[in-house]
Amino acid sequence: AGKSRMTTSLLSSKEMPFWESGSIYIVRAGSRAYGTNLPSSDEDIRGVCIPPAEYIIGLKQWEQHEDKGHDRTIYGLHKFVRLALNCNPNIIELLHVREEDILHITESGRRLRRFAPRFLSKRAFKTFGGYAFAQLQLIHKGKTARHGSHVGLVGQHGWDTKNGLHLIRLLRMGVEILRTGEVHTYRPDRTELLDIRHGRWSLDQMLAESDRLNAELKAAYEASFLPDEPDYRSPARKPMPSGVG
């Protein structure tokens, strides 16, 4: 039996949607997974499900269920694997959360986690670097200052320190992956990242660190032992969780 901390009422529901009944892996994500959460932070939930056969073979179309009101997104396994093979930062980090951040997991979910290293490749240079650059653009353009918690951050610190936290986190994770093949979702540098979030770093300090890390990211990419592309033959040699072949 797979580990689960989902509520009894949810598990016993007779009208449970397939993205819940077919779920194989559900985790805490976002700041609570990084260890950078505040007491006021929302709980973001992400997961993976194996949809019914008609969706797998293409008779019906479905890729994910998103409940924005509860910050909950469940991906179909087919989409999750596609994004993981592209080394999508938002997906890769989910496979490397701490055990205590796993809310529900089946044996198929365990197999998916064991498969996680095979998704890593030098694509991390482009994806993690690209996501970090997007955060930098938001800081320079001040777009996020128009809504939500970002408004207060810009007003208090003169720049969006939350975007700064994520910019540095993404670059450091990219360097770590390319150098070591390891993904540290729960951040060993979380205290320093929270210093950025709380405005203890100036914008100039953050930009200087960003420049340094971008140079490190390029050097790590050039020296990386990871393959240029993920090994697409691996799923054929070691089958993915049951339900997809």
Short mmCIF file of C-alpha atoms in Angstrom, two decimals:
data_model
loop_
_atom_site.label_atom_id
_atom_site.label_comp_id
_atom_site.label_asym_id
_atom_site.label_seq_id
_atom_site.Cartn_x
_atom_site.Cartn_y
_atom_site.Cartn_z
CA ALA A 1 0.00 0.00 0.00
CA GLY A 2 1.26 3.44 -0.88
CA LYS A 3 1.87 6.10 1.69
CA SER A 4 -0.89 8.69 1.91
CA ARG A 5 -1.78 11.63 4.09
CA MET A 6 -4.74 12.71 1.96
CA THR A 7 -7.93 13.21 3.90
CA THR A 8 -10.22 10.26 4.53
CA SER A 9 -13.20 12.19 3.19
CA LEU A 10 -11.39 12.77 -0.09
CA LEU A 11 -10.25 9.19 -0.44
CA SER A 12 -13.72 7.80 0.27
CA SER A 13 -15.58 10.12 -2.07
CA LYS A 14 -17.78 8.18 -4.52
CA GLU A 15 -17.58 11.00 -7.03
CA MET A 16 -13.83 11.47 -6.87
CA PRO A 17 -12.51 12.90 -10.19
CA PHE A 18 -9.99 10.76 -12.03
CA TRP A 19 -7.15 13.18 -11.34
CA GLU A 20 -7.62 12.39 -7.65
CA SER A 21 -8.52 8.70 -7.85
CA GLY A 22 -5.67 8.11 -10.30
CA SER A 23 -3.10 10.18 -8.42
CA ILE A 24 0.24 8.49 -7.85
CA TYR A 25 2.24 11.36 -6.34
CA ILE A 26 1.16 14.53 -4.51
CA VAL A 27 3.58 16.90 -2.78
CA ARG A 28 3.97 20.28 -1.16
CA ALA A 29 5.58 22.70 -3.56
CA GLY A 30 6.72 26.31 -3.63
CA SER A 31 8.17 28.07 -0.61
CA ARG A 32 7.23 25.30 1.83
CA ALA A 33 9.19 22.80 -0.26
CA TYR A 34 12.15 25.21 -0.57
CA GLY A 35 12.17 25.97 3.16
CA THR A 36 11.71 29.68 2.43
CA ASN A 37 8.10 29.95 3.57
CA LEU A 38 6.79 32.58 5.94
CA PRO A 39 4.00 32.02 8.49
CA SER A 40 1.63 33.68 6.02
CA SER A 41 2.73 31.59 3.03
CA ASP A 42 0.13 29.62 1.11
CA GLU A 43 0.46 25.86 0.75
CA ASP A 44 1.02 25.00 -2.91
CA ILE A 45 0.16 21.44 -3.88
CA ARG A 46 1.36 19.68 -7.03
CA GLY A 47 0.81 16.13 -8.17
CA VAL A 48 0.78 13.51 -10.90
CA CYS A 49 -1.97 11.15 -11.94
CA ILE A 50 -2.42 8.35 -14.45
CA PRO A 51 -5.56 9.28 -16.37
CA PRO A 52 -8.05 6.74 -17.78
CA ALA A 53 -7.07 4.79 -20.87
CA GLU A 54 -9.10 6.94 -23.27
CA TYR A 55 -6.88 9.90 -22.40
CA ILE A 56 -3.67 7.92 -22.69
CA ILE A 57 -4.43 6.60 -26.18
CA GLY A 58 -5.73 9.96 -27.40
CA LEU A 59 -9.48 9.43 -27.65
CA LYS A 60 -9.94 12.30 -25.21
CA GLN A 61 -7.70 15.26 -24.45
CA TRP A 62 -6.58 16.24 -20.96
CA GLU A 63 -3.23 17.35 -19.58
CA GLN A 64 -3.76 18.80 -16.11
CA HIS A 65 -6.27 19.97 -13.54
CA GLU A 66 -5.65 23.34 -11.92
CA ASP A 67 -7.52 24.60 -8.89
CA LYS A 68 -6.20 28.14 -8.51
CA GLY A 69 -8.40 28.81 -5.50
CA HIS A 70 -6.56 26.13 -3.53
CA ASP A 71 -3.15 26.42 -5.27
CA ARG A 72 -3.45 22.81 -6.40
CA THR A 73 -2.33 21.43 -9.78
CA ILE A 74 -2.41 17.77 -10.83
CA TYR A 75 -0.57 16.83 -14.03
CA GLY A 76 -1.29 13.89 -16.25
CA LEU A 77 1.71 11.56 -16.25
CA HIS A 78 2.16 12.05 -19.99
CA LYS A 79 2.53 15.84 -19.62
CA PHE A 80 4.64 15.53 -16.48
CA VAL A 81 7.14 13.24 -18.21
CA ARG A 82 7.29 15.50 -21.26
CA LEU A 83 8.12 18.51 -19.11
CA ALA A 84 10.57 16.54 -16.97
CA LEU A 85 12.46 15.40 -20.07
CA ASN A 86 12.82 19.06 -20.99
CA CYS A 87 14.28 19.70 -17.51
CA ASN A 88 11.49 22.11 -16.62
CA PRO A 89 12.46 23.61 -13.24
CA ASN A 90 8.90 23.57 -11.88
CA ILE A 91 8.67 19.84 -12.60
CA ILE A 92 12.19 18.66 -11.76
CA GLU A 93 12.00 20.12 -8.26
CA LEU A 94 8.84 18.12 -7.49
CA LEU A 95 10.69 14.84 -7.91
CA HIS A 96 13.23 15.83 -5.27
CA VAL A 97 11.16 17.15 -2.38
CA ARG A 98 11.84 15.80 1.11
CA GLU A 99 9.93 12.73 2.24
CA GLU A 100 8.03 14.87 4.74
CA ASP A 101 6.70 16.99 1.87
CA ILE A 102 5.16 13.98 0.14
CA LEU A 103 1.44 13.98 0.90
CA HIS A 104 0.46 10.91 -1.12
CA ILE A 105 2.48 8.35 -3.02
CA THR A 106 1.79 4.95 -4.56
CA GLU A 107 4.24 2.34 -5.78
CA SER A 108 4.00 3.91 -9.24
CA GLY A 109 4.89 7.24 -7.65
CA ARG A 110 7.90 5.64 -6.00
CA ARG A 111 9.01 4.32 -9.37
CA LEU A 112 8.63 7.78 -10.86
CA ARG A 113 10.84 9.24 -8.11
CA ARG A 114 13.46 6.55 -8.69
CA PHE A 115 13.43 7.48 -12.36
CA ALA A 116 14.15 11.15 -11.57
CA PRO A 117 17.93 11.17 -12.28
CA ARG A 118 17.27 10.02 -15.85
CA PHE A 119 15.41 13.25 -16.59
CA LEU A 120 18.48 15.39 -15.95
CA SER A 121 20.57 16.67 -18.83
CA LYS A 122 22.47 19.73 -19.98
CA ARG A 123 19.11 21.20 -20.87
CA ALA A 124 19.18 22.52 -17.29
CA PHE A 125 21.49 25.27 -18.53
CA LYS A 126 18.81 26.71 -20.76
CA THR A 127 15.77 26.01 -18.59
CA PHE A 128 17.05 27.07 -15.17
CA GLY A 129 18.97 29.96 -16.70
CA GLY A 130 15.94 30.97 -18.74
CA TYR A 131 13.57 30.90 -15.79
CA ALA A 132 16.07 32.99 -13.80
CA PHE A 133 16.31 35.52 -16.63
CA ALA A 134 12.52 35.82 -16.60
CA GLN A 135 12.69 36.76 -12.91
CA LEU A 136 15.34 39.38 -13.73
CA GLN A 137 13.11 40.89 -16.40
CA LEU A 138 10.26 41.16 -13.92
CA ILE A 139 12.52 42.96 -11.48
CA HIS A 140 13.72 45.45 -14.10
CA LYS A 141 10.31 46.09 -15.58
CA GLY A 142 8.52 46.17 -12.25
CA LYS A 143 5.57 44.21 -13.64
CA THR A 144 4.83 42.30 -10.45
CA ALA A 145 4.58 45.50 -8.46
CA ARG A 146 0.98 45.86 -9.63
CA HIS A 147 -0.61 43.08 -7.63
CA GLY A 148 -0.43 40.79 -4.62
CA SER A 149 2.34 40.64 -2.06
CA HIS A 150 4.82 42.04 -4.58
CA VAL A 151 3.32 45.51 -4.26
CA GLY A 152 4.35 45.75 -0.63
CA LEU A 153 7.83 44.41 -1.32
CA VAL A 154 8.54 47.02 -3.97
CA GLY A 155 7.14 49.73 -1.75
CA GLN A 156 9.21 48.60 1.23
CA HIS A 157 12.50 47.69 -0.42
CA GLY A 158 12.44 49.55 -3.74
CA TRP A 159 12.57 46.34 -5.76
CA ASP A 160 10.81 42.99 -5.86
CA THR A 161 12.83 40.93 -3.42
CA LYS A 162 10.64 37.86 -3.90
CA ASN A 163 11.63 37.71 -7.56
CA GLY A 164 15.22 38.21 -6.42
CA LEU A 165 14.97 35.18 -4.13
CA HIS A 166 13.76 33.01 -6.98
CA LEU A 167 16.33 34.37 -9.43
CA ILE A 168 19.21 33.38 -7.15
CA ARG A 169 17.58 30.07 -6.20
CA LEU A 170 17.12 29.05 -9.84
CA LEU A 171 20.68 29.91 -10.83
CA ARG A 172 22.14 28.04 -7.86
CA MET A 173 19.98 25.00 -8.54
CA GLY A 174 21.06 25.04 -12.18
CA VAL A 175 24.73 25.14 -11.21
CA GLU A 176 24.24 22.31 -8.70
CA ILE A 177 22.49 20.10 -11.24
CA LEU A 178 25.09 20.62 -13.95
CA ARG A 179 28.02 20.10 -11.56
CA THR A 180 26.74 17.24 -9.41
CA GLY A 181 23.60 15.80 -11.00
CA GLU A 182 21.80 16.50 -7.71
CA VAL A 183 18.64 18.53 -7.14
CA HIS A 184 18.25 20.27 -3.78
CA THR A 185 14.64 21.40 -3.69
CA TYR A 186 14.82 22.04 0.06
CA ARG A 187 17.44 24.73 -0.07
CA PRO A 188 20.64 24.49 1.99
CA ASP A 189 20.96 28.25 1.42
CA ARG A 190 17.42 29.01 2.58
CA THR A 191 18.58 31.43 5.30
CA GLU A 192 20.43 33.51 2.75
CA LEU A 193 17.49 33.35 0.34
CA LEU A 194 15.21 34.63 3.09
CA ASP A 195 17.68 37.47 3.69
CA ILE A 196 17.11 38.47 0.07
CA ARG A 197 13.34 38.14 0.51
CA HIS A 198 13.40 40.39 3.60
CA GLY A 199 15.40 43.11 1.84
CA ARG A 200 18.69 42.51 3.63
CA TRP A 201 20.38 42.46 0.24
CA SER A 202 20.42 45.56 -1.90
CA LEU A 203 19.40 45.30 -5.53
CA ASP A 204 23.03 45.88 -6.52
CA GLN A 205 24.17 42.99 -4.31
CA MET A 206 21.61 40.68 -5.84
CA LEU A 207 22.55 41.72 -9.39
CA ALA A 208 26.24 41.15 -8.67
CA GLU A 209 25.46 37.65 -7.36
CA SER A 210 23.30 37.02 -10.40
CA ASP A 211 26.15 37.97 -12.73
CA ARG A 212 28.55 35.72 -10.83
CA LEU A 213 26.14 32.78 -10.91
CA ASN A 214 25.44 33.20 -14.61
CA ALA A 215 29.17 32.84 -15.25
CA GLU A 216 29.23 29.78 -12.98
CA LEU A 217 26.24 28.32 -14.79
CA LYS A 218 28.00 28.63 -18.15
CA ALA A 219 31.20 27.08 -16.79
CA ALA A 220 29.21 24.26 -15.16
CA TYR A 221 27.44 23.60 -18.46
CA GLU A 222 30.70 23.39 -20.39
CA ALA A 223 32.24 20.99 -17.86
CA SER A 224 29.12 18.98 -17.04
CA PHE A 225 29.13 15.18 -17.17
CA LEU A 226 25.40 15.14 -17.86
CA PRO A 227 24.24 14.11 -21.33
CA ASP A 228 23.34 16.84 -23.81
CA GLU A 229 19.84 15.38 -24.09
CA PRO A 230 17.88 13.02 -21.83
CA ASP A 231 18.05 9.36 -22.81
CA TYR A 232 14.72 8.78 -24.52
CA ARG A 233 15.50 5.07 -24.80
CA SER A 234 15.52 4.62 -21.02
CA PRO A 235 11.73 4.36 -20.64
CA ALA A 236 11.79 1.44 -23.08
CA ARG A 237 14.48 -0.36 -21.10
CA LYS A 238 13.00 0.41 -17.69
CA PRO A 239 9.25 0.88 -17.95
CA MET A 240 7.59 3.91 -16.47
CA PRO A 241 4.81 3.51 -13.89
CA SER A 242 2.09 1.09 -14.90
CA GLY A 243 -0.65 2.60 -17.01
CA VAL A 244 1.56 4.14 -19.70
CA GLY A 245 3.02 1.13 -21.41
#
